[in-house]
Amino acid sequence: MSEPKIAAVLLKRPKQISGIVTRSPFANRSAMTDGQRQAALDELASVRFGEDGKPIDGGILDKVPMKIIPLQGKQRKARSSNGGNRTGHSR
């Protein structure tokens, strides 16, 4: 989802979500393939639950499908050759 849509689902301000996404390893997710994006989402979903079996997000994502929305046209960004760094930033 886009940052504004994520903010709406989580009842947060878009700037709050933008800061989180910018610092995440998935900041440049529009340059990822659909398969890469689904694998990343699957990874995030797998760590969503604590040792007690309860969602660490308090259940806010229970009604959010853990399936990517394929990007269309202008939503896709060109992939950069940055040595495998998913964020698109050099470190």
PDB file of N, CA and C in Angstrom, residues 25 27-28 31-32 36 78-91:
ATOM      1  N   PRO A  25      13.935  -1.471   5.617  1.00  0.00           N
ATOM      2  CA  PRO A  25      14.655  -2.057   4.484  1.00  0.00           C
ATOM      3  C   PRO A  25      13.803  -2.097   3.223  1.00  0.00           C
ATOM      4  N   ALA A  27      12.099   0.643   1.894  1.00  0.00           N
ATOM      5  CA  ALA A  27      11.803   2.021   1.492  1.00  0.00           C
ATOM      6  C   ALA A  27      11.614   2.144  -0.014  1.00  0.00           C
ATOM      7  N   ASN A  28      12.328   1.368  -0.786  1.00  0.00           N
ATOM      8  CA  ASN A  28      12.256   1.450  -2.246  1.00  0.00           C
ATOM      9  C   ASN A  28      11.452   0.277  -2.798  1.00  0.00           C
ATOM     10  N   ALA A  31      10.439  -0.439  -6.496  1.00  0.00           N
ATOM     11  CA  ALA A  31      11.439  -0.937  -7.445  1.00  0.00           C
ATOM     12  C   ALA A  31      11.601  -2.449  -7.328  1.00  0.00           C
ATOM     13  N   MET A  32      10.925  -3.064  -6.368  1.00  0.00           N
ATOM     14  CA  MET A  32      10.992  -4.512  -6.182  1.00  0.00           C
ATOM     15  C   MET A  32       9.998  -5.181  -7.124  1.00  0.00           C
ATOM     16  N   GLN A  36       9.284 -10.279  -5.054  1.00  0.00           N
ATOM     17  CA  GLN A  36      10.114  -9.779  -3.952  1.00  0.00           C
ATOM     18  C   GLN A  36       9.243  -9.080  -2.899  1.00  0.00           C
ATOM     19  N   ALA A  78      12.173   2.234 -11.646  1.00  0.00           N
ATOM     20  CA  ALA A  78      13.274   1.470 -12.235  1.00  0.00           C
ATOM     21  C   ALA A  78      14.128   0.891 -11.124  1.00  0.00           C
ATOM     22  N   ARG A  79      14.583  -0.314 -11.318  1.00  0.00           N
ATOM     23  CA  ARG A  79      15.460  -0.953 -10.342  1.00  0.00           C
ATOM     24  C   ARG A  79      16.845  -0.398 -10.512  1.00  0.00           C
ATOM     25  N   SER A  80      17.479  -0.098  -9.402  1.00  0.00           N
ATOM     26  CA  SER A  80      18.852   0.407  -9.470  1.00  0.00           C
ATOM     27  C   SER A  80      19.816  -0.733  -9.211  1.00  0.00           C
ATOM     28  N   SER A  81      21.019  -0.595  -9.727  1.00  0.00           N
ATOM     29  CA  SER A  81      22.034  -1.606  -9.448  1.00  0.00           C
ATOM     30  C   SER A  81      22.872  -1.074  -8.303  1.00  0.00           C
ATOM     31  N   ASN A  82      22.491  -1.447  -7.090  1.00  0.00           N
ATOM     32  CA  ASN A  82      23.163  -0.924  -5.905  1.00  0.00           C
ATOM     33  C   ASN A  82      23.790  -2.035  -5.078  1.00  0.00           C
ATOM     34  N   GLY A  83      24.148  -3.102  -5.737  1.00  0.00           N
ATOM     35  CA  GLY A  83      24.829  -4.178  -5.026  1.00  0.00           C
ATOM     36  C   GLY A  83      23.942  -4.966  -4.085  1.00  0.00           C
ATOM     37  N   GLY A  84      22.631  -4.984  -4.368  1.00  0.00           N
ATOM     38  CA  GLY A  84      21.721  -5.783  -3.557  1.00  0.00           C
ATOM     39  C   GLY A  84      21.123  -5.050  -2.380  1.00  0.00           C
ATOM     40  N   ASN A  85      21.450  -3.796  -2.189  1.00  0.00           N
ATOM     41  CA  ASN A  85      20.885  -3.032  -1.087  1.00  0.00           C
ATOM     42  C   ASN A  85      19.437  -2.718  -1.428  1.00  0.00           C
ATOM     43  N   ARG A  86      18.482  -3.287  -0.669  1.00  0.00           N
ATOM     44  CA  ARG A  86      17.074  -3.138  -0.981  1.00  0.00           C
ATOM     45  C   ARG A  86      16.562  -1.734  -0.796  1.00  0.00           C
ATOM     46  N   THR A  87      17.214  -0.919  -0.026  1.00  0.00           N
ATOM     47  CA  THR A  87      16.693   0.415   0.252  1.00  0.00           C
ATOM     48  C   THR A  87      17.010   1.413  -0.843  1.00  0.00           C
ATOM     49  N   GLY A  88      17.975   1.109  -1.688  1.00  0.00           N
ATOM     50  CA  GLY A  88      18.365   2.048  -2.703  1.00  0.00           C
ATOM     51  C   GLY A  88      19.349   3.081  -2.206  1.00  0.00           C
ATOM     52  N   HIS A  89      19.763   2.975  -0.956  1.00  0.00           N
ATOM     53  CA  HIS A  89      20.727   3.885  -0.382  1.00  0.00           C
ATOM     54  C   HIS A  89      22.062   3.183  -0.226  1.00  0.00           C
ATOM     55  N   SER A  90      23.146   3.873  -0.493  1.00  0.00           N
ATOM     56  CA  SER A  90      24.452   3.276  -0.252  1.00  0.00           C
ATOM     57  C   SER A  90      24.831   3.504   1.198  1.00  0.00           C
ATOM     58  N   ARG A  91      25.522   2.556   1.774  1.00  0.00           N
ATOM     59  CA  ARG A  91      25.907   2.669   3.197  1.00  0.00           C
ATOM     60  C   ARG A  91      27.372   2.447   3.336  1.00  0.00           C
TER      61      ARG A  91
END
